[in-house]
Amino acid sequence: MRFLRRCLPAVLLLTMFVLSACGSSATDTDRVLRVGTEGTYAPFSYHDPTTGQLAGYDIDVARAVGEKLGMQVEFVETPWDSIFAALEANRFDVVANQVTITPERQAKYDLSEPYTIGEGVIVTRADDDSIRSLDDLKGKVAAQSTTSNWAQVARDAGARVEAVEGITQAIALLNQGRVDVVVNDSIAVYAYLAETNDQSVKIAGRVGEKSEQGFAARKDSGLLPELNRALDELRADGTLADISQRYLKADASGSPAPAAEDAAAPRSTWQLIADNLWPLAKAAITMTIPLTIISFAIGLVIALGVALARLSSNVVLSNVARLYISIIRGTPLLVQLFIVFFALPEFGVKIDPFPAAVIAFSLNVGGYAAEIIRSAILSIPKGQWEAAETIGLSYVGTLRRIILPQATRVAVPPLSNTLISLVKDTSLASTILVTELLRQAQIIAAPTFEFFALYGTAAVYYWVICLALSFGQSRIERRLERYVAR
């Protein structure tokens, strides 16, 4: 018995050690690798038109890396221009979106070994022989992603850069004659030509410098050893080469591969629109309209409080309301969205995309609608305040029974304008990861290159929503006529 008593603590310690080891092992296998990517950058990161699922070279590489590491991969779609801000805000762990390895980025981020290697090329219209090298770019207009290294190459050569989201938009602008040249990676250009068989553009020259693309993580993230080990294994077993040939029709070094088999006939523009009417409508119903309604309702509550504060005889309260209105009306809505979503995490406040959009839009509506409500209240004759006081109504009772019903009738038209503007402003939510109507149109257009058709369809949806709101406005105005003093 004494022996058992002496051994019992050791047995308990051993049991706890085994359980903790098992627990840590389970945790390791259940680890999640959050990967930030555009979702609109074919053929590297896009939505498959047939399945609607994320696909592409970078997507498959990230999944293969996650499989090698025994980690589940979760993709977070983010516009390129805000992808590094989202990375620093800890919205995801790594970026997989053809991030070019540069000294400037290496100083600020952890960059993995390259999983694609390309060469800079100059793309022009097929009938343009005026551009053959970088020396010919001076005074020309180039379509580039503003944060890419190729944009800087074009600027250094003397070109004026017009900002685009990716090579598909850049080539579209080139075909339309809006720009003169596109400088980009050979891999992206070969993939574009292989997918579209576009004979209207050509590779007119080479930049003479290589580009290497890898994963990007936050500085000192500790992920580099694992990422590099997985990439080495994928390179050794031929997985990277297979993925490269599947999507790029060229090997990872940028040299073209033999011509691919004839692809299936693409869908017509009308068929593409018909196939995507429901996905666009679903985005409007599940994201755009709820975001509008919730933000407007909360914004009206804020606006009423701010308007009453502006009318208050309390100087402090009135000045605080003035300051709030001044800040909201004096700063762009897009900046307000970025502050709520990207800047607040620096102070430990991390808000999911949809609630962040609701907060920003509600505060914005509150600032603009407050002045509308204040002017509507001031439009009611003072005699009605005095009459209400003589019959013993309190301030709150006067507002509720006498003033606000009449002020509402006056405020409905300008508030309706604010609501309609909000419907269109919700398109800005795509910049903070909300897949609303415009973002869905971008996702569909990316691999198909049918920008006018998809963006035009999205515009029709916005127009229909605004028509419905205008009809509702007229109905509300008629119902409120009974509150107007005669």
Coordinates of N, CA, C and O in Angstrom, one line a residue, residues 232-405:
D232 N 9.8 22.8 -51.0 CA 10.9 22.0 -51.5 C 10.4 20.6 -51.8 O 10.7 20.0 -52.9
E233 N 9.5 20.0 -51.0 CA 9.0 18.7 -51.2 C 8.1 18.7 -52.5 O 8.1 17.8 -53.3
L234 N 7.3 19.7 -52.6 CA 6.4 19.8 -53.8 C 7.2 20.0 -55.1 O 6.8 19.5 -56.2
R235 N 8.3 20.7 -55.0 CA 9.1 20.9 -56.2 C 9.8 19.6 -56.5 O 9.9 19.2 -57.7
A236 N 10.3 18.9 -55.5 CA 11.0 17.6 -55.7 C 10.1 16.5 -56.3 O 10.5 15.7 -57.2
D237 N 8.9 16.4 -55.9 CA 8.0 15.4 -56.3 C 7.2 15.7 -57.6 O 6.4 14.9 -58.1
G238 N 7.5 16.9 -58.2 CA 6.9 17.3 -59.4 C 5.5 17.9 -59.3 O 4.9 18.2 -60.3
T239 N 5.0 18.1 -58.1 CA 3.6 18.7 -57.9 C 3.6 20.1 -58.5 O 2.6 20.4 -59.2
L240 N 4.6 20.9 -58.2 CA 4.5 22.3 -58.6 C 4.5 22.3 -60.1 O 3.8 23.2 -60.7
A241 N 5.3 21.5 -60.8 CA 5.4 21.5 -62.3 C 4.0 21.1 -62.8 O 3.5 21.7 -63.8
D242 N 3.4 20.1 -62.2 CA 2.0 19.7 -62.7 C 1.0 20.8 -62.6 O 0.2 21.0 -63.5
I243 N 1.0 21.5 -61.4 CA 0.0 22.6 -61.2 C 0.3 23.7 -62.2 O -0.6 24.3 -62.8
S244 N 1.6 23.9 -62.4 CA 2.0 25.0 -63.4 C 1.5 24.7 -64.8 O 0.9 25.6 -65.5
Q245 N 1.7 23.5 -65.2 CA 1.2 23.1 -66.6 C -0.3 23.1 -66.7 O -0.8 23.5 -67.7
R246 N -1.0 22.8 -65.6 CA -2.4 22.7 -65.6 C -3.0 24.1 -65.8 O -4.0 24.3 -66.6
Y247 N -2.5 25.1 -65.2 CA -3.1 26.4 -65.2 C -2.4 27.4 -66.2 O -3.0 28.3 -66.7
L248 N -1.1 27.3 -66.3 CA -0.3 28.3 -67.0 C 0.1 27.9 -68.4 O 0.5 28.8 -69.2
K249 N -0.1 26.7 -68.8 CA 0.3 26.2 -70.1 C 1.8 26.5 -70.3 O 2.2 26.7 -71.5
A250 N 2.6 26.6 -69.3 CA 4.0 26.9 -69.3 C 4.6 26.4 -68.0 O 3.9 26.3 -67.0
D251 N 5.9 26.2 -68.0 CA 6.5 25.7 -66.8 C 6.8 26.9 -65.8 O 6.6 28.0 -66.2
A252 N 7.1 26.6 -64.6 CA 7.3 27.6 -63.6 C 8.4 28.6 -63.9 O 8.4 29.7 -63.3
S253 N 9.3 28.3 -64.8 CA 10.4 29.2 -65.2 C 9.9 30.3 -66.2 O 10.7 31.2 -66.4
G254 N 8.8 30.1 -66.7 CA 8.2 31.1 -67.7 C 8.4 30.7 -69.1 O 7.9 31.4 -70.0
S255 N 9.1 29.6 -69.4 CA 9.2 29.2 -70.8 C 7.9 28.5 -71.3 O 7.3 27.7 -70.6
P256 N 7.5 28.8 -72.5 CA 6.2 28.3 -73.0 C 6.2 26.8 -73.2 O 7.3 26.2 -73.6
A257 N 5.2 26.1 -72.9 CA 5.1 24.7 -73.2 C 4.4 24.4 -74.5 O 3.9 25.3 -75.1
P258 N 4.4 23.2 -75.0 CA 3.7 22.9 -76.2 C 2.2 23.3 -76.2 O 1.6 23.3 -75.1
A259 N 1.7 23.6 -77.3 CA 0.3 24.0 -77.4 C -0.6 23.0 -76.7 O -0.5 21.8 -76.9
A260 N -1.6 23.5 -76.0 CA -2.5 22.7 -75.3 C -3.6 22.2 -76.3 O -3.8 22.6 -77.4
E261 N -4.3 21.2 -75.8 CA -5.5 20.6 -76.6 C -6.5 21.7 -76.7 O -6.6 22.7 -75.9
D262 N -7.3 21.6 -77.8 CA -8.3 22.6 -78.0 C -9.3 22.6 -76.8 O -9.8 21.5 -76.4
A263 N -9.6 23.7 -76.3 CA -10.5 23.8 -75.2 C -11.9 23.8 -75.7 O -12.2 24.0 -76.8
A264 N -12.8 23.5 -74.7 CA -14.2 23.5 -75.1 C -14.7 24.9 -75.5 O -14.1 25.9 -75.1
A265 N -15.7 24.9 -76.3 CA -16.2 26.2 -76.8 C -16.7 27.0 -75.7 O -17.5 26.6 -74.8
P266 N -16.3 28.3 -75.6 CA -16.7 29.2 -74.5 C -18.2 29.5 -74.6 O -18.8 29.5 -75.7
R267 N -18.8 29.8 -73.5 CA -20.2 30.2 -73.5 C -20.4 31.6 -74.2 O -19.5 32.5 -74.1
S268 N -21.5 31.8 -74.8 CA -21.8 33.1 -75.4 C -22.0 34.1 -74.2 O -22.3 33.7 -73.1
T269 N -22.0 35.4 -74.6 CA -22.2 36.4 -73.6 C -23.6 36.3 -72.9 O -23.7 36.4 -71.7
W270 N -24.6 36.1 -73.8 CA -26.0 36.0 -73.2 C -26.1 34.8 -72.4 O -26.8 34.8 -71.3
Q271 N -25.5 33.7 -72.7 CA -25.5 32.5 -71.9 C -24.8 32.7 -70.6 O -25.3 32.2 -69.5
L272 N -23.7 33.4 -70.6 CA -23.0 33.8 -69.4 C -23.8 34.6 -68.5 O -23.9 34.3 -67.3
I273 N -24.5 35.6 -69.0 CA -25.4 36.4 -68.2 C -26.5 35.6 -67.6 O -26.8 35.7 -66.4
A274 N -27.2 34.7 -68.5 CA -28.3 33.9 -68.0 C -27.8 33.0 -66.9 O -28.6 32.8 -65.9
D275 N -26.7 32.4 -67.0 CA -26.2 31.4 -66.0 C -25.9 32.1 -64.7 O -25.8 31.4 -63.6
N276 N -25.6 33.4 -64.7 CA -25.2 34.1 -63.5 C -26.2 35.1 -63.0 O -25.9 35.8 -62.0
L277 N -27.4 35.0 -63.5 CA -28.5 35.9 -63.0 C -28.8 35.6 -61.5 O -28.9 36.5 -60.7
W278 N -28.9 34.3 -61.2 CA -29.2 33.9 -59.8 C -28.0 34.2 -58.8 O -28.2 34.8 -57.8
P279 N -26.7 33.9 -59.2 CA -25.7 34.2 -58.3 C -25.6 35.7 -58.0 O -25.4 36.1 -56.8
L280 N -25.8 36.6 -59.0 CA -25.8 38.0 -58.7 C -27.0 38.4 -57.9 O -26.9 39.2 -57.0
A281 N -28.2 37.8 -58.2 CA -29.4 38.1 -57.4 C -29.2 37.7 -55.9 O -29.6 38.4 -55.0
K282 N -28.6 36.5 -55.8 CA -28.4 36.0 -54.4 C -27.5 36.9 -53.6 O -27.7 37.2 -52.4
A283 N -26.4 37.4 -54.3 CA -25.5 38.4 -53.6 C -26.3 39.6 -53.2 O -26.0 40.2 -52.1
A284 N -27.2 40.1 -54.1 CA -28.0 41.3 -53.7 C -28.9 41.0 -52.6 O -29.1 41.9 -51.7
I285 N -29.6 39.8 -52.6 CA -30.6 39.5 -51.6 C -29.9 39.2 -50.2 O -30.4 39.6 -49.2
T286 N -28.8 38.5 -50.2 CA -28.2 38.1 -48.9 C -27.2 39.1 -48.4 O -26.9 39.0 -47.2
M287 N -26.7 40.0 -49.2 CA -25.6 40.9 -48.7 C -26.0 42.4 -48.9 O -26.1 43.1 -48.0
T288 N -26.2 42.8 -50.2 CA -26.4 44.2 -50.5 C -27.7 44.8 -49.8 O -27.6 45.8 -49.1
I289 N -28.8 44.1 -49.9 CA -30.0 44.6 -49.4 C -30.0 44.6 -47.8 O -30.3 45.6 -47.2
P290 N -29.6 43.4 -47.2 CA -29.5 43.4 -45.7 C -28.6 44.5 -45.2 O -28.8 45.1 -44.2
L291 N -27.4 44.6 -45.9 CA -26.4 45.6 -45.4 C -27.0 47.0 -45.5 O -26.8 47.9 -44.6
T292 N -27.8 47.3 -46.5 CA -28.5 48.6 -46.7 C -29.5 48.8 -45.6 O -29.5 49.9 -44.9
I293 N -30.4 47.9 -45.4 CA -31.5 48.0 -44.4 C -30.9 48.2 -43.0 O -31.3 49.1 -42.3
I294 N -30.0 47.3 -42.6 CA -29.5 47.4 -41.2 C -28.7 48.7 -41.0 O -28.9 49.3 -40.0
S295 N -27.9 49.0 -41.9 CA -27.1 50.3 -41.8 C -28.0 51.5 -41.7 O -27.7 52.4 -40.9
F296 N -29.0 51.5 -42.6 CA -29.9 52.7 -42.6 C -30.7 52.8 -41.3 O -30.9 53.9 -40.8
A297 N -31.2 51.7 -40.8 CA -32.0 51.7 -39.6 C -31.2 52.2 -38.4 O -31.6 53.1 -37.7
I298 N -30.0 51.6 -38.3 CA -29.1 52.1 -37.2 C -28.7 53.5 -37.4 O -28.6 54.3 -36.4
G299 N -28.4 53.9 -38.7 CA -28.0 55.3 -39.0 C -29.1 56.3 -38.6 O -28.8 57.4 -38.1
L300 N -30.3 55.9 -38.8 CA -31.4 56.8 -38.5 C -31.5 57.1 -37.0 O -31.8 58.2 -36.5
V301 N -31.3 56.0 -36.2 CA -31.3 56.2 -34.7 C -30.2 57.1 -34.3 O -30.4 58.0 -33.5
I302 N -29.0 56.9 -34.9 CA -27.9 57.8 -34.6 C -28.2 59.2 -35.0 O -27.9 60.2 -34.3
A303 N -28.8 59.3 -36.2 CA -29.1 60.7 -36.7 C -30.1 61.4 -35.9 O -29.9 62.6 -35.6
L304 N -31.1 60.7 -35.4 CA -32.1 61.4 -34.5 C -31.4 61.9 -33.3 O -31.7 63.1 -32.8
G305 N -30.6 61.1 -32.7 CA -29.9 61.5 -31.4 C -29.0 62.7 -31.7 O -28.9 63.6 -30.9
V306 N -28.2 62.6 -32.8 CA -27.3 63.7 -33.1 C -28.1 65.0 -33.4 O -27.7 66.1 -33.0
A307 N -29.2 64.9 -34.2 CA -30.0 66.1 -34.5 C -30.5 66.7 -33.2 O -30.5 68.0 -33.1
L308 N -31.0 65.9 -32.3 CA -31.6 66.5 -31.1 C -30.4 67.1 -30.3 O -30.6 68.1 -29.6
A309 N -29.2 66.5 -30.3 CA -28.1 67.1 -29.6 C -27.7 68.4 -30.2 O -27.3 69.4 -29.5
R310 N -27.8 68.5 -31.5 CA -27.5 69.8 -32.2 C -28.4 70.9 -31.8 O -28.1 72.1 -31.8
L311 N -29.7 70.5 -31.6 CA -30.7 71.5 -31.2 C -30.7 71.8 -29.7 O -31.5 72.7 -29.3
S312 N -29.9 71.0 -28.9 CA -29.9 71.2 -27.5 C -29.3 72.5 -27.1 O -28.5 73.1 -27.7
S313 N -29.8 73.0 -26.0 CA -29.3 74.3 -25.4 C -28.0 74.0 -24.7 O -27.3 75.0 -24.3
N314 N -27.7 72.8 -24.4 CA -26.4 72.4 -23.8 C -25.3 72.6 -24.8 O -25.2 71.9 -25.8
V315 N -24.3 73.5 -24.5 CA -23.3 73.9 -25.4 C -22.4 72.7 -25.7 O -22.0 72.4 -26.8
V316 N -22.0 71.9 -24.6 CA -21.1 70.8 -24.8 C -21.7 69.8 -25.7 O -21.1 69.3 -26.7
L317 N -23.0 69.4 -25.5 CA -23.7 68.4 -26.2 C -23.8 68.9 -27.7 O -23.6 68.1 -28.6
S318 N -24.1 70.1 -27.9 CA -24.3 70.6 -29.3 C -23.0 70.6 -30.0 O -22.9 70.3 -31.2
N319 N -21.9 71.0 -29.3 CA -20.6 71.0 -30.0 C -20.0 69.6 -30.3 O -19.4 69.4 -31.4
V320 N -20.3 68.7 -29.5 CA -19.9 67.3 -29.7 C -20.7 66.8 -31.0 O -20.1 66.1 -31.9
A321 N -21.9 67.1 -31.1 CA -22.7 66.7 -32.3 C -22.2 67.4 -33.5 O -22.1 66.8 -34.6
R322 N -21.8 68.7 -33.4 CA -21.2 69.4 -34.6 C -19.9 68.7 -35.0 O -19.7 68.5 -36.2
L323 N -19.1 68.3 -34.0 CA -17.8 67.7 -34.4 C -18.0 66.4 -35.1 O -17.3 66.1 -36.1
Y324 N -19.0 65.6 -34.6 CA -19.3 64.3 -35.2 C -19.7 64.5 -36.7 O -19.2 63.8 -37.6
I325 N -20.6 65.4 -36.9 CA -21.1 65.6 -38.3 C -20.0 66.1 -39.1 O -19.8 65.7 -40.3
S326 N -19.1 67.0 -38.6 CA -18.0 67.5 -39.4 C -17.0 66.4 -39.8 O -16.6 66.4 -41.0
I327 N -16.7 65.5 -38.9 CA -15.8 64.4 -39.2 C -16.4 63.5 -40.2 O -15.7 63.1 -41.2
I328 N -17.6 63.1 -40.1 CA -18.3 62.2 -41.0 C -18.4 62.8 -42.4 O -18.1 62.1 -43.4
R329 N -18.8 64.0 -42.5 CA -19.0 64.7 -43.8 C -17.7 65.1 -44.4 O -17.6 65.4 -45.6
G330 N -16.6 65.2 -43.6 CA -15.4 65.7 -44.1 C -14.4 64.6 -44.5 O -13.2 64.9 -44.9
T331 N -14.7 63.4 -44.3 CA -13.8 62.3 -44.6 C -14.5 61.3 -45.6 O -15.7 61.1 -45.5
P332 N -13.8 60.7 -46.5 CA -14.4 59.7 -47.5 C -15.0 58.5 -46.8 O -14.4 58.0 -45.8
L333 N -16.0 58.0 -47.3 CA -16.6 56.8 -46.8 C -15.7 55.6 -46.9 O -15.6 54.8 -45.9
L334 N -14.9 55.5 -47.9 CA -13.9 54.4 -48.1 C -12.9 54.5 -47.0 O -12.5 53.4 -46.4
V335 N -12.4 55.7 -46.6 CA -11.5 55.8 -45.5 C -12.1 55.4 -44.2 O -11.4 54.7 -43.4
Q336 N -13.4 55.7 -44.0 CA -14.1 55.3 -42.8 C -14.1 53.7 -42.7 O -13.9 53.1 -41.6
L337 N -14.4 53.1 -43.8 CA -14.5 51.6 -43.9 C -13.1 51.1 -43.5 O -13.0 50.1 -42.7
F338 N -12.0 51.6 -44.1 CA -10.7 51.1 -43.8 C -10.3 51.3 -42.4 O -9.6 50.4 -41.8
I339 N -10.7 52.4 -41.8 CA -10.3 52.6 -40.4 C -11.0 51.6 -39.5 O -10.4 51.0 -38.6
V340 N -12.3 51.3 -39.7 CA -13.0 50.3 -38.9 C -12.4 48.9 -39.1 O -12.3 48.2 -38.2
F341 N -12.1 48.6 -40.4 CA -11.8 47.2 -40.6 C -10.3 46.9 -40.5 O -9.8 45.9 -40.0
F342 N -9.4 47.8 -41.0 CA -8.0 47.6 -41.1 C -7.2 48.2 -40.0 O -6.2 47.7 -39.5
A343 N -7.7 49.4 -39.5 CA -6.9 50.2 -38.5 C -7.2 49.8 -37.1 O -6.3 49.7 -36.2
L344 N -8.5 49.5 -36.8 CA -8.9 49.2 -35.4 C -8.2 47.9 -34.9 O -7.9 47.8 -33.7
P345 N -7.9 46.9 -35.7 CA -7.2 45.7 -35.2 C -5.8 46.1 -34.6 O -5.3 45.3 -33.8
E346 N -5.2 47.2 -35.0 CA -3.9 47.6 -34.4 C -4.1 48.0 -32.9 O -3.1 48.0 -32.2
F347 N -5.3 48.3 -32.5 CA -5.6 48.6 -31.1 C -6.3 47.4 -30.4 O -6.9 47.6 -29.4
G348 N -6.3 46.3 -31.1 CA -6.9 45.1 -30.5 C -8.4 44.9 -30.7 O -9.0 44.0 -30.2
V349 N -8.9 45.7 -31.6 CA -10.4 45.6 -31.9 C -10.5 45.0 -33.3 O -10.4 45.7 -34.3
K350 N -10.9 43.8 -33.4 CA -11.0 43.1 -34.7 C -12.5 42.7 -34.9 O -13.1 42.0 -34.1
I351 N -13.0 43.3 -36.0 CA -14.4 43.2 -36.3 C -14.5 42.4 -37.6 O -13.8 42.7 -38.6
D352 N -15.5 41.5 -37.7 CA -15.7 40.7 -38.9 C -16.2 41.6 -40.1 O -16.7 42.7 -39.8
P353 N -16.0 41.2 -41.3 CA -16.3 42.1 -42.5 C -17.7 42.7 -42.5 O -17.9 43.9 -42.6
F354 N -18.8 41.8 -42.3 CA -20.1 42.4 -42.4 C -20.4 43.4 -41.3 O -20.9 44.5 -41.6
P355 N -20.2 43.0 -40.0 CA -20.4 44.0 -39.0 C -19.6 45.3 -39.1 O -20.1 46.4 -38.8
A356 N -18.4 45.1 -39.6 CA -17.5 46.3 -39.8 C -18.1 47.2 -40.9 O -18.1 48.5 -40.7
A357 N -18.7 46.6 -41.9 CA -19.4 47.5 -42.9 C -20.6 48.1 -42.4 O -20.9 49.3 -42.6
V358 N -21.4 47.4 -41.6 CA -22.6 48.0 -40.9 C -22.2 49.2 -40.0 O -22.8 50.2 -40.1
I359 N -21.1 49.0 -39.3 CA -20.7 50.1 -38.4 C -20.3 51.4 -39.2 O -20.7 52.5 -38.9
A360 N -19.5 51.2 -40.2 CA -19.0 52.3 -41.0 C -20.2 53.0 -41.7 O -20.3 54.2 -41.7
F361 N -21.0 52.2 -42.4 CA -22.2 52.8 -43.1 C -23.1 53.4 -42.2 O -23.7 54.5 -42.5
S362 N -23.4 52.9 -41.0 CA -24.3 53.5 -40.0 C -23.8 54.8 -39.5 O -24.6 55.8 -39.5
L363 N -22.5 54.9 -39.2 CA -22.0 56.1 -38.8 C -22.0 57.2 -39.9 O -22.3 58.4 -39.6
N364 N -21.8 56.7 -41.1 CA -21.9 57.7 -42.2 C -23.3 58.2 -42.4 O -23.5 59.4 -42.6
V365 N -24.2 57.3 -42.4 CA -25.6 57.7 -42.6 C -26.0 58.6 -41.4 O -26.7 59.7 -41.6
G366 N -25.6 58.3 -40.2 CA -25.9 59.2 -39.1 C -25.4 60.6 -39.2 O -26.1 61.5 -38.9
G367 N -24.2 60.8 -39.8 CA -23.7 62.1 -40.0 C -24.5 62.9 -41.0 O -24.7 64.1 -40.8
Y368 N -24.8 62.3 -42.1 CA -25.6 63.0 -43.1 C -27.1 63.2 -42.8 O -27.6 64.3 -43.0
A369 N -27.7 62.2 -42.3 CA -29.1 62.2 -42.0 C -29.4 63.1 -40.8 O -30.5 63.6 -40.7
A370 N -28.5 63.3 -39.9 CA -28.7 64.2 -38.7 C -29.1 65.6 -39.2 O -30.0 66.2 -38.6
E371 N -28.4 66.1 -40.2 CA -28.7 67.5 -40.6 C -30.1 67.5 -41.3 O -30.8 68.5 -41.3
I372 N -30.4 66.4 -42.0 CA -31.7 66.4 -42.7 C -32.8 66.4 -41.6 O -33.8 67.2 -41.7
I373 N -32.7 65.6 -40.6 CA -33.7 65.6 -39.5 C -33.7 66.9 -38.7 O -34.8 67.4 -38.4
R374 N -32.6 67.5 -38.5 CA -32.6 68.8 -37.8 C -33.3 69.8 -38.6 O -34.1 70.6 -38.0
S375 N -33.0 69.9 -39.9 CA -33.7 70.9 -40.7 C -35.2 70.6 -40.7 O -36.0 71.6 -40.8
A376 N -35.6 69.3 -40.8 CA -37.0 69.0 -40.8 C -37.7 69.4 -39.5 O -38.9 69.9 -39.5
I377 N -37.1 69.2 -38.4 CA -37.6 69.6 -37.1 C -37.8 71.2 -37.0 O -38.8 71.7 -36.6
L378 N -36.7 71.9 -37.5 CA -36.8 73.3 -37.5 C -37.8 73.9 -38.4 O -38.2 75.1 -38.3
S379 N -38.3 73.1 -39.4 CA -39.3 73.6 -40.4 C -40.7 73.7 -39.7 O -41.6 74.3 -40.3
I380 N -40.9 73.0 -38.6 CA -42.2 73.0 -37.9 C -42.3 74.3 -37.2 O -41.4 74.7 -36.4
P381 N -43.4 75.1 -37.4 CA -43.6 76.4 -36.7 C -43.5 76.3 -35.2 O -43.9 75.4 -34.6
K382 N -42.8 77.4 -34.6 CA -42.7 77.4 -33.2 C -44.0 77.4 -32.4 O -44.1 77.0 -31.3
G383 N -45.0 77.9 -33.1 CA -46.3 78.0 -32.5 C -46.8 76.6 -32.0 O -47.5 76.5 -31.0
Q384 N -46.4 75.6 -32.7 CA -46.9 74.2 -32.4 C -46.2 73.8 -31.1 O -46.8 73.0 -30.3
W385 N -44.9 74.1 -30.9 CA -44.2 73.8 -29.6 C -45.0 74.5 -28.5 O -45.2 73.9 -27.4
E386 N -45.3 75.8 -28.7 CA -45.9 76.6 -27.6 C -47.3 76.1 -27.3 O -47.7 76.0 -26.2
A387 N -48.1 75.7 -28.4 CA -49.4 75.1 -28.2 C -49.3 73.8 -27.4 O -50.2 73.6 -26.5
A388 N -48.4 73.0 -27.7 CA -48.2 71.7 -27.0 C -47.9 72.0 -25.5 O -48.3 71.2 -24.6
E389 N -47.1 73.0 -25.3 CA -46.7 73.3 -23.9 C -47.9 73.8 -23.1 O -48.0 73.5 -21.9
T390 N -48.8 74.6 -23.7 CA -49.9 75.1 -23.0 C -50.9 74.0 -22.6 O -51.6 74.2 -21.6
I391 N -51.0 72.9 -23.3 CA -51.9 71.8 -23.0 C -51.2 70.8 -22.1 O -51.7 69.7 -21.8
G392 N -50.0 71.1 -21.6 CA -49.3 70.3 -20.6 C -48.4 69.1 -21.2 O -48.0 68.2 -20.4
L393 N -48.2 69.1 -22.5 CA -47.3 68.0 -23.0 C -45.9 68.3 -22.7 O -45.4 69.4 -22.7
S394 N -45.2 67.2 -22.3 CA -43.7 67.3 -22.0 C -42.9 67.5 -23.3 O -43.5 67.3 -24.4
Y395 N -41.6 67.7 -23.2 CA -40.7 67.8 -24.4 C -40.8 66.6 -25.2 O -40.9 66.6 -26.4
V396 N -40.7 65.4 -24.5 CA -40.7 64.1 -25.2 C -42.0 63.9 -25.9 O -42.1 63.4 -27.0
G397 N -43.1 64.2 -25.2 CA -44.4 64.0 -25.7 C -44.7 64.9 -26.9 O -45.3 64.5 -27.9
T398 N -44.2 66.1 -26.8 CA -44.4 67.0 -28.0 C -43.7 66.5 -29.2 O -44.2 66.6 -30.3
L399 N -42.4 66.0 -29.0 CA -41.7 65.5 -30.1 C -42.4 64.3 -30.7 O -42.6 64.2 -31.9
R400 N -42.9 63.4 -29.8 CA -43.4 62.1 -30.3 C -44.8 62.3 -31.0 O -45.1 61.7 -32.0
R401 N -45.6 63.2 -30.4 CA -47.0 63.3 -30.9 C -47.2 64.5 -31.9 O -48.1 64.4 -32.8
I402 N -46.4 65.5 -31.8 CA -46.7 66.7 -32.6 C -45.6 66.9 -33.7 O -45.9 67.1 -34.9
I403 N -44.4 67.0 -33.2 CA -43.3 67.5 -34.1 C -42.8 66.4 -35.1 O -42.7 66.6 -36.3
L404 N -42.4 65.3 -34.5 CA -41.7 64.3 -35.4 C -42.7 63.7 -36.5 O -42.2 63.5 -37.6
P405 N -44.0 63.5 -36.3 CA -44.8 63.1 -37.4 C -44.8 64.1 -38.5 O -44.8 63.6 -39.7

